Coordinates of C-alpha atoms and ligand atoms in Angstrom, one line a residue:
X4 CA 0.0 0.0 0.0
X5 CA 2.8 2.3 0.9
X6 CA 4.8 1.5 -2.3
X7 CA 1.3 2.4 -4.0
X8 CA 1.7 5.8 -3.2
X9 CA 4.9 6.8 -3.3
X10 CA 5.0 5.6 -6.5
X11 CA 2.0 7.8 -7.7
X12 CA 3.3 10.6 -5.3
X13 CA 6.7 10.9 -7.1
X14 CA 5.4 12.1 -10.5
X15 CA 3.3 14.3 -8.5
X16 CA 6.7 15.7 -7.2
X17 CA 8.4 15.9 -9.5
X18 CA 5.8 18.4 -11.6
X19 CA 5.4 20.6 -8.3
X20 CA 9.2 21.0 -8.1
X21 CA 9.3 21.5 -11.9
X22 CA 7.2 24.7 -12.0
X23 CA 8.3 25.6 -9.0
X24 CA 11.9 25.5 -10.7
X25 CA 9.9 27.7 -13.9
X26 CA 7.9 30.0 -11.7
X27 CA 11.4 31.3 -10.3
X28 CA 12.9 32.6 -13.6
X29 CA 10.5 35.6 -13.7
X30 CA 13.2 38.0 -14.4
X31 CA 11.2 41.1 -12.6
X32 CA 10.8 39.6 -9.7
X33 CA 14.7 39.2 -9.0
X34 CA 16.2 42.9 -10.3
X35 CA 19.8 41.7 -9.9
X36 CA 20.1 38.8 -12.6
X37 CA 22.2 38.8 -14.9
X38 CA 20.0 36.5 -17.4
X39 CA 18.8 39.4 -19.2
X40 CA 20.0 40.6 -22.6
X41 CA 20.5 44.5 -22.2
X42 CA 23.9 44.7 -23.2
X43 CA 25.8 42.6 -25.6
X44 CA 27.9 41.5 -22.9
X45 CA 25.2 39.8 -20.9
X46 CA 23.7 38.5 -24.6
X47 CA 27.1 36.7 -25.1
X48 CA 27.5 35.7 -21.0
X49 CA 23.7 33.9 -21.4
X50 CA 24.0 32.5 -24.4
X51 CA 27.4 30.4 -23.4
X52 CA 25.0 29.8 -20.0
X53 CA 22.3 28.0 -21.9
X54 CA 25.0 26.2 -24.0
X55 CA 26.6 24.5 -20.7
X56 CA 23.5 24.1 -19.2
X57 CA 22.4 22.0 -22.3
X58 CA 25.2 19.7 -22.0
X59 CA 25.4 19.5 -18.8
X60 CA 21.3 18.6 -19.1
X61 CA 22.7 16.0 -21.6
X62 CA 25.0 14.5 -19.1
X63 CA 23.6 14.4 -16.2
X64 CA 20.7 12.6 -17.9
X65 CA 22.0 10.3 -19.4
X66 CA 24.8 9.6 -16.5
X67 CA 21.5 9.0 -14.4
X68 CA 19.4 6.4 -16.6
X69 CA 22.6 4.2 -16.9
X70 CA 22.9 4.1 -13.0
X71 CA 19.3 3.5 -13.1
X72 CA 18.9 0.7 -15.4
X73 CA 22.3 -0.7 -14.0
X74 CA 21.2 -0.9 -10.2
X75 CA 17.7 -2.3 -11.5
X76 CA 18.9 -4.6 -13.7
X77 CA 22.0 -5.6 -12.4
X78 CA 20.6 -6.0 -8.9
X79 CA 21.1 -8.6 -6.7
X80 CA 18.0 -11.7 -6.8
X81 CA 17.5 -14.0 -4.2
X82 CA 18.8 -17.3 -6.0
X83 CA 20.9 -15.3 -8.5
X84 CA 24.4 -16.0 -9.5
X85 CA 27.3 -14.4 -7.5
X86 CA 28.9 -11.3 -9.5
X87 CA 31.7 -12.3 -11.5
X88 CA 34.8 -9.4 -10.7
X89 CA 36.0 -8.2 -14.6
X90 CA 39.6 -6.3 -15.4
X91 CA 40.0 -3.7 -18.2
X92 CA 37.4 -2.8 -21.2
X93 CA 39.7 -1.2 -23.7
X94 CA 36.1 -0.3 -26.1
X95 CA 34.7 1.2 -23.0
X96 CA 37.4 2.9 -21.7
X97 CA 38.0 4.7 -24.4
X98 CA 34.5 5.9 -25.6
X99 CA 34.5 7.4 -21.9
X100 CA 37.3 8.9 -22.6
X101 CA 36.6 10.5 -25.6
X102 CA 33.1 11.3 -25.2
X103 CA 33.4 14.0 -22.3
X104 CA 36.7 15.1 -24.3
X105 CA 34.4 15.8 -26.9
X106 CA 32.4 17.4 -24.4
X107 CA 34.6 19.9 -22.7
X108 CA 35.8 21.3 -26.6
X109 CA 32.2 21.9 -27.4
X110 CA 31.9 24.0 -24.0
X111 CA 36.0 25.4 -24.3
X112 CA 35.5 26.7 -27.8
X113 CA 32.7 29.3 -27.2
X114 CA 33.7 29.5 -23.3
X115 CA 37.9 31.1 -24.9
X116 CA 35.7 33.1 -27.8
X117 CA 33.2 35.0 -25.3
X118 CA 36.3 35.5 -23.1
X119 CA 38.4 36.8 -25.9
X120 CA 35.4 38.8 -27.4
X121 CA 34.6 40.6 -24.1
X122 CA 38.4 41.7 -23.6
X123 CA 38.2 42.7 -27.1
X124 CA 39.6 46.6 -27.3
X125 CA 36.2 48.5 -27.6
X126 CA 34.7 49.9 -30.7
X127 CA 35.5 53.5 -32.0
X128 CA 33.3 55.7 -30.5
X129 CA 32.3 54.3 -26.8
X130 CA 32.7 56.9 -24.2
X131 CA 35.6 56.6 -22.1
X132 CA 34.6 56.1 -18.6
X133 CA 36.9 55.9 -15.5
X134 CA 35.6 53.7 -12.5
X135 CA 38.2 54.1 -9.3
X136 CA 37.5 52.1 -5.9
X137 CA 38.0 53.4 -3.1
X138 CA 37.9 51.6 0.6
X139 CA 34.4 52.1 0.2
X140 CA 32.7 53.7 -2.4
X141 CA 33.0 54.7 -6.0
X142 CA 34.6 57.6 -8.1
X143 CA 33.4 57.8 -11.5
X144 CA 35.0 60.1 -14.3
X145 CA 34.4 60.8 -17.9
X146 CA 37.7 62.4 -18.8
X147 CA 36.7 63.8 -22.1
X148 CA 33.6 65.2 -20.4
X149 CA 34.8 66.5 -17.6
X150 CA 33.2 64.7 -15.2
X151 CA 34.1 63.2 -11.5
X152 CA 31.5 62.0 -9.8
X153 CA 31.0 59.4 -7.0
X154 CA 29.0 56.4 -6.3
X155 CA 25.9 57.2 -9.2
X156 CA 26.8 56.3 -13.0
X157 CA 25.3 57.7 -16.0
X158 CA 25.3 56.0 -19.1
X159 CA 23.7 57.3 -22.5
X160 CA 21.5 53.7 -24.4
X161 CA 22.7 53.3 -27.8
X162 CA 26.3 53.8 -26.4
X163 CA 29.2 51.5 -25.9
X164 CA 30.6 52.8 -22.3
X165 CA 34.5 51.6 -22.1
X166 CA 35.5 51.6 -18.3
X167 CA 38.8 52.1 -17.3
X168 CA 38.9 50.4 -14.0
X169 CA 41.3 50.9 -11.5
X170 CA 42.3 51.2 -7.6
X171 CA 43.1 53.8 -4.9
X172 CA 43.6 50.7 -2.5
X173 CA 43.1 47.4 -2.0
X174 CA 41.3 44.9 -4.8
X175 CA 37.7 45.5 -5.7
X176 CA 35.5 44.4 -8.8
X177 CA 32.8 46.5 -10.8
X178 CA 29.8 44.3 -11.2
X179 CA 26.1 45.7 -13.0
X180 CA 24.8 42.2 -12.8
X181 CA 22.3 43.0 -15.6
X182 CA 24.5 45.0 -17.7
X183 CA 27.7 42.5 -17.5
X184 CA 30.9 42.6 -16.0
X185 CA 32.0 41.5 -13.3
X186 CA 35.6 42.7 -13.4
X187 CA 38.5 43.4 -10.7
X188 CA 39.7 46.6 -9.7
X189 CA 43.1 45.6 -9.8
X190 CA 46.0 48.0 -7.3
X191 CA 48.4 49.1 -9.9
X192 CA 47.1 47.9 -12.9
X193 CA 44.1 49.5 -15.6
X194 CA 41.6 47.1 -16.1
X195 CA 39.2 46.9 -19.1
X196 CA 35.8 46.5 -19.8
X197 CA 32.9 47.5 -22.1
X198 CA 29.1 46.9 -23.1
X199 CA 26.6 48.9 -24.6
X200 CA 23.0 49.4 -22.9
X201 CA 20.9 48.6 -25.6
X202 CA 19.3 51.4 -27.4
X203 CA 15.4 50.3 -26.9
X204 CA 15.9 50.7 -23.3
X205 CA 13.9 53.2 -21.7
X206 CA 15.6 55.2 -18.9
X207 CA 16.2 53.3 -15.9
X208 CA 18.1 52.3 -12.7
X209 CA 20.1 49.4 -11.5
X210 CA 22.5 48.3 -9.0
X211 CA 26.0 47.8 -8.7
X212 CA 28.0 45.8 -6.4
X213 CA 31.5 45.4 -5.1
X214 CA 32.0 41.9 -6.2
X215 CA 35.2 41.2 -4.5
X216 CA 35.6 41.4 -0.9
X217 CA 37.9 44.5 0.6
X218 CA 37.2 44.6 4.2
X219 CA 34.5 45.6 6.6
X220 CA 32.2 47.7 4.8
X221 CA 32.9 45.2 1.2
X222 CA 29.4 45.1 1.4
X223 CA 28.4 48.5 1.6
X224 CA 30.5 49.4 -0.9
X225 CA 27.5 50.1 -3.7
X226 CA 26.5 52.2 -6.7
X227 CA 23.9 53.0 -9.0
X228 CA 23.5 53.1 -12.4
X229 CA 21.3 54.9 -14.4
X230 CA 21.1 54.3 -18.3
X231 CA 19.5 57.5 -19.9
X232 CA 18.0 58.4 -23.1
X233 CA 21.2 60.9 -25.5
X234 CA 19.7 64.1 -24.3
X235 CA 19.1 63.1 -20.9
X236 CA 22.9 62.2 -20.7
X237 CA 24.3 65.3 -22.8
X238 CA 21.8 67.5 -20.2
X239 CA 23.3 65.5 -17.1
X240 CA 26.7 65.3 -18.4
X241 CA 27.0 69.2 -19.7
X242 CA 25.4 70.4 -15.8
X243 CA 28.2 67.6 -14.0
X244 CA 30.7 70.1 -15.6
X245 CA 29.9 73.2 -14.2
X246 CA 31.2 74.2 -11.3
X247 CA 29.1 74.5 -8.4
X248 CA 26.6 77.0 -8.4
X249 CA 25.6 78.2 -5.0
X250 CA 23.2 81.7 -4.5
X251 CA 22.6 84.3 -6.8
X252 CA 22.5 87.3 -4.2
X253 CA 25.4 90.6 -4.7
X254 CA 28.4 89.8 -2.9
X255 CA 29.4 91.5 0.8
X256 CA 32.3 93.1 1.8
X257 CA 34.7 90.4 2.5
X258 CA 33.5 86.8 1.3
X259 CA 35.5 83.8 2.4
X260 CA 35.5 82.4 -1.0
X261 CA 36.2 84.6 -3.6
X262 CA 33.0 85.9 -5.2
X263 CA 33.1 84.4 -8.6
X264 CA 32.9 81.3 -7.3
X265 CA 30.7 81.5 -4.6
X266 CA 28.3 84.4 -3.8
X267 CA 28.3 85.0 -0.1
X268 CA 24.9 86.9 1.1
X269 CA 25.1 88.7 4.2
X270 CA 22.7 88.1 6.2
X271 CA 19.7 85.3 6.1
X272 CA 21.5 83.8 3.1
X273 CA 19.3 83.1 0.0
X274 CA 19.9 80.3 -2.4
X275 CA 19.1 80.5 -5.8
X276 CA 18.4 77.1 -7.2
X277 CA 21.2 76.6 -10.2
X278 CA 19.6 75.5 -13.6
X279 CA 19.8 71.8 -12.9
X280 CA 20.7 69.6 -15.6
X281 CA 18.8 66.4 -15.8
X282 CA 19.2 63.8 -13.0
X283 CA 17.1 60.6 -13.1
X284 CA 13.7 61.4 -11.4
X285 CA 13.1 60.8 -7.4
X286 CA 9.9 59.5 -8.0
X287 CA 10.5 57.4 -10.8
X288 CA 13.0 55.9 -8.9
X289 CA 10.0 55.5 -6.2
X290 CA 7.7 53.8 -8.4
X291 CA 9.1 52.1 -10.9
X292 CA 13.3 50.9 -9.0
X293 CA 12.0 50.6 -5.5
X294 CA 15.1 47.6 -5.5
X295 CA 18.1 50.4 -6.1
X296 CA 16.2 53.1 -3.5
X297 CA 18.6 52.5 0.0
X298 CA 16.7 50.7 2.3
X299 CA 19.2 50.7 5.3
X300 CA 18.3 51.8 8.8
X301 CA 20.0 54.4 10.4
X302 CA 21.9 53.2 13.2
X303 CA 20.8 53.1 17.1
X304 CA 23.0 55.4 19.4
X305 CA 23.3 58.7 17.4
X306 CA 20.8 61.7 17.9
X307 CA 20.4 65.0 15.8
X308 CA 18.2 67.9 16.4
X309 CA 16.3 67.8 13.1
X310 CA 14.4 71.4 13.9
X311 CA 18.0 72.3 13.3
X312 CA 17.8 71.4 9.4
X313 CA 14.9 73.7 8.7
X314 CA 16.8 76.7 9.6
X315 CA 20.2 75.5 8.4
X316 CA 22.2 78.6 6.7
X317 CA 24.5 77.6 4.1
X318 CA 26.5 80.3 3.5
X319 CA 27.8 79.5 7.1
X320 CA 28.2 76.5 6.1
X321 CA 30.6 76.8 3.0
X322 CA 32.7 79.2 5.0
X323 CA 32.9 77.9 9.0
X324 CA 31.6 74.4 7.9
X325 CA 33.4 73.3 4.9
X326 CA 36.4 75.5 4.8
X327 CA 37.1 75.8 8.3
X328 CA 35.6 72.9 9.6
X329 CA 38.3 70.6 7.6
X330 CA 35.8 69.3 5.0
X331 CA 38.2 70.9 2.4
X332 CA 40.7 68.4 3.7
X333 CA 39.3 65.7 1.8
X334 CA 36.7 66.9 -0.8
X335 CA 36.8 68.6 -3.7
X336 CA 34.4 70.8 -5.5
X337 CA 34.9 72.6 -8.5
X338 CA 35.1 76.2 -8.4
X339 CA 35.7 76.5 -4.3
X340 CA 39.5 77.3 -4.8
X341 CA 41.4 74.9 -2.3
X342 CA 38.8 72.4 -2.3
X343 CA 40.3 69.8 -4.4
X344 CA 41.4 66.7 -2.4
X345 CA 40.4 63.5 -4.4
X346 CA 40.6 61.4 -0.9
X347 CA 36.9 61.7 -0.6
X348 CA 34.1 61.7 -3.2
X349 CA 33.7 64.9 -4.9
X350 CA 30.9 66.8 -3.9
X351 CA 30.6 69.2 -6.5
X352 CA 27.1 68.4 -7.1
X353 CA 26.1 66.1 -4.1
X354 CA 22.1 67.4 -3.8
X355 CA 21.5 65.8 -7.5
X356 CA 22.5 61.9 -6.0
X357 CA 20.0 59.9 -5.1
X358 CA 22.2 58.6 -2.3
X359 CA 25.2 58.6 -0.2
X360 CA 27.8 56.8 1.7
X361 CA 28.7 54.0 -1.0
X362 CA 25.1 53.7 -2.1
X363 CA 24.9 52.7 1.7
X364 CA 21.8 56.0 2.7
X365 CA 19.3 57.7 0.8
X366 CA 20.7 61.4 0.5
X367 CA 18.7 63.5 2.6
X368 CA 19.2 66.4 4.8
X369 CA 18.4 63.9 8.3
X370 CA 20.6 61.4 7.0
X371 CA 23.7 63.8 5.9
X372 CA 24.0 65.9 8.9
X373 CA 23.9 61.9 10.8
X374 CA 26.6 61.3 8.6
X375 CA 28.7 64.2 8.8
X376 CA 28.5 63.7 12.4
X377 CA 29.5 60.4 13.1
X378 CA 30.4 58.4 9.3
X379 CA 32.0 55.8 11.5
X380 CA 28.9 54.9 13.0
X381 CA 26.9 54.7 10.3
X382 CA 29.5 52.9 8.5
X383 CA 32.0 50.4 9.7
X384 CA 35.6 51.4 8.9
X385 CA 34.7 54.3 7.1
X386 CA 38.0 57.2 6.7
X387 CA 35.6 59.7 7.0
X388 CA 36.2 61.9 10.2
X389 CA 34.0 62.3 13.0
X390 CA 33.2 65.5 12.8
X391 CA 30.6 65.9 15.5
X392 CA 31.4 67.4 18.8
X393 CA 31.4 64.9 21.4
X394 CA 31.1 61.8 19.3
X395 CA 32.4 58.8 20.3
X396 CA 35.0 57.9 17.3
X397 CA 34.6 54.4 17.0
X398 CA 38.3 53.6 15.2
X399 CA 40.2 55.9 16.9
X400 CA 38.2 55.1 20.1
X401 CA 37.9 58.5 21.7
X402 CA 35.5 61.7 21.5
X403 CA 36.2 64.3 19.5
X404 CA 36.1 67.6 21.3
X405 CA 36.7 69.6 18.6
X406 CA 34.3 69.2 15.5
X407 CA 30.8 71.0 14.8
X408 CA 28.1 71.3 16.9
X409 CA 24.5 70.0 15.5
X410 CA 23.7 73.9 14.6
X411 CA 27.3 74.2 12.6
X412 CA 26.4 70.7 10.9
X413 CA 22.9 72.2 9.9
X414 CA 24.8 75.0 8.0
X415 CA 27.0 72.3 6.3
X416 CA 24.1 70.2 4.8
X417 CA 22.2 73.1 4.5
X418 CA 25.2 74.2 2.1
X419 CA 25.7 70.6 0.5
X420 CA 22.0 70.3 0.0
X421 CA 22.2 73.7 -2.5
X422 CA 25.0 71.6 -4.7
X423 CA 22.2 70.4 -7.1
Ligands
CUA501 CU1 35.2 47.0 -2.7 CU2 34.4 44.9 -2.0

C-alpha cells in the first residue's frame, strides 16, 4: 500500500518541483540577474550559460538512466548468481574517454571566444569612462567630459561605455549584474571592460556591487547606475561640468571664498536654485526601481536635532563648515578654490545623488548631517572623520572635542544640500 503511493506521489513531485523550478525565472521579480540581454555582454555571457546548461542537461541525464537501469537490472535476486569481478574494457574505456573530451571542446571553444570577445579593445566611439575604488565607495570620471563624480553612473543607451577600471587601494570588482561585468579593480594595474546598454531601453536604474571582498564595509560598498536616453545624458553630463553654483544674491564686503565662485549673502543667506541639468527622477526611482532606493536603517545610538535642518544657513556652512571645519581636507568641489582633495568623493554636485555613503543612505538632509556627524557609526571602517562634537570615534576610540556642533552641521548640509 505504501509503495502504491509513493510511486504515484513521485510524479506528483516531480511536476510541483518543476514549475516551482519555472515559476522562479520571472526576471522582474529578482532585479539583480544577470539572465537578461541588455547589453551585448550579458547576450554573449547567457547564451554560453544556456549552452553548458544544455550539456550539462545531456549529461547528467544520461549519467543517471545508466545508473538507473544498471542498479535495477543488475541487482542482486534471491537465488541469483554471484557477481563475477571483470579487469580492463579497452572499447569502454575509451568511448568514456573520448566522449566527455568531446564534451569539454564543445563548452572550451565558445567558453575562450566570449572571453576573448569581451576583452576585445572596444569599438570606435564608446565613451571613455573611468571607475576608481575606493575603501568604500565609487569615483566615477568621464575624462573627455569633464566629469568626476561618485557612487551614481550615468550611461547614454545606444552607447558603448569603455571603463577604465582601477584602484586607490586594495582589490575591488565592478559588477552591473544586468549590464555584465564582473571585473577586478586591480591595485596598480588599468583594467578593461565594455558593453553597450541597448538602445530600446527606456531610462532606468540598477545596482551595482562590489563583487570582491575588501574589508568591513565590502558590502556597503555600492552604486547606482542609471542608463539615460542621449539628451538626458548630454543635459546630465553638460550640468556635471559646471562648477558648483551656490546663491545668486550681490556679494558682501569680505566673502570667504572669492566671489566668482561663490556668492556670499550677508545676512539670512538666500539660495538661488542653479539650472539643474537632468538627474534621473526621485519618483521614478520611487515607483518604478524601488530595488536600487537604500533601504538601510540608520543606526541606534546617534541623535540630531532635526528642527535644526529647517533653519540650516548655508553660506555659514561653506565658509565655517566646509572650509574651516576641515571638510576641504578631503573633498573637492569645482570652483571652491582649495577644495580639491580627491581622498573623498567629490561633492561638487552632491544634492542631485540619489544617495550617499557608498550607495549605503538615501541622501537627505536627516541622513547627511547623521553622517557628517559620526560616518564611522553609520559605517563600519569608514576614513571619513567624526566630525561631531562629542562623538564617540569608533576607530580611533575617543570623542572628539573639537568638531561642529548640530547647529554648525545644519549649515553644512544646508550648504551641500544647494549643490544640485
Ligand atoms: Cu570594494 Cu568589495
Amino acid at each position: 500500500m505504501l509503495k502504491l503511493r509513493l510511486r504515484q506521489a513521485a510524479p506528483v513531485a516531480l511536476v510541483a518541483m518543476l514549475l516551482l523550478t519555472l515559476s522562479a525565472c520571472g526576471l522582474t521579480e529578482y532585479p539583480n540577474t544577470t539572465f537578461h540581454h541588455n547589453t551585448e555582454f550579458n547576450s554573449a555571457v547567457d547564451a554560453l550559460f544556456d549552452r553548458l546548461v544544455f550539456w550539462g542537461t545531456i549529461v547528467f541525464v544520461v549519467v543517471e538512466v545508466a545508473l538507473v537501469v544498471t542498479i535495477i537490472k543488475f541487482r542482486k535476486r534471491p537465488g541469483g548468481p554471484a557477481a563475477k569481478p571483470i579487469h580492463g574494457n579497452a572499447a569502454l574505456e575509451i568511448t568514456w574517454t573520448v566522449i566527455p573530451a568531446l564534451i569539454l571542446v564543445l563548452i572550451a571553444i565558445p567558453t575562450v571566444k566570449t572571453i576573448f570577445e569581451t576583452q576585445a579593445e572596444a569599438p570606435a566611439g564608446a565613451i571613455k569612462v573611468e571607475v576608481i575604488g575606493h575603501q568604500w565607495w565609487w569615483e566615477f570620471r568621464y575624462p573627455e567630459l569633464g566629469v568626476v563624480t561618485a557612487n551614481e553612473l550615468y550611461l547614454p543607451v545606444g552607447r558603448t561605455a569603455a571603463f577604465e577600471l582601477k584602484t586607490k587601494d586594495v582589490l575591488h570588482s565592478f559588477w552591473i549584474p544586468q549590464m555584465g561585468g564582473k571585473r577586478d579593480l586591480i591595485t596598480n594595474k588599468t583594467n578593461h571592460l565594455w558593453f553597450t546598454p541597448s538602445a530600446d531601453l527606456p531610462s532606468s536604474a540598477w545596482n551595482g556591487f562590489c563583487a570582491e571582498y575588501c574589508g568591513s564595509s565590502h558590502a556597503n560598498m555600492k552604486f547606482r547606475l542609471y542608463t539615460v536616453q542621449p539628451d538626458e545624458f548630454e543635459s546630465w553630463a553638460r550640468h556635471q561640468a559646471s562648477p558648483a553654483v551656490f546663491s545668486a544674491t550681490p556679494a558682501p564686503a569680505t566673502p570667504v571664498i572669492p566671489a566668482a565662485q561663490v556668492t556670499v549673502a550677508d545676512s539670512a543667506a538666500s539660495v538661488a536654485a542653479p539650472t539643474a541639468g537632468y538627474a534621473f527622477p526621485k519618483d521614478r526611482l520611487e515607483a518604478e526601481f524601488p530595488h536600487v532606493i537604500p533601504q538601510t536603517p540608520i543606526p541606534a545610538g546617534i541623535t540630531f536635532d532635526d528642527a535644526l535642518l529647517a533653519g540650516g544657513d548655508p553660506v555659514k556652512g561653506a565658509t565655517e563648515g566646509f572650509l574651516l571645519g576641515g571638510c576641504i581636507g578631503c573633498h573637492a568641489i569645482s570652483g571652491v578654490p582649495g577644495a580639491v582633495s580627491e581622498i573623498g568623493p567629490n561633492l561638487t554636485h552632491l544634492a542631485s545623488r540619489h544617495t550617499i555613503a557608498g550607495g549605503l543612505y538615501r541622501n537627505d538632509a536627516p541622513t547627511l548631517a547623521r553622517w557628517i556627524k559620526n560616518a564611522r557609526h553609520l559605517k563600519p571602517g569608514s576614513i571619513m572623520n567624526t566630525i561631531g562634537k562629542g562623538e564617540y570615534d569608533p576607530i580611533l576610540k575617543t570623542t572628539n572635542t573639537m568638531g561642529l556642533d548640530d547647529r554648525q552641521i545644519a549649515d553644512v548640509v544646508a550648504y551641500l544640500m544647494a549643490l544640485k
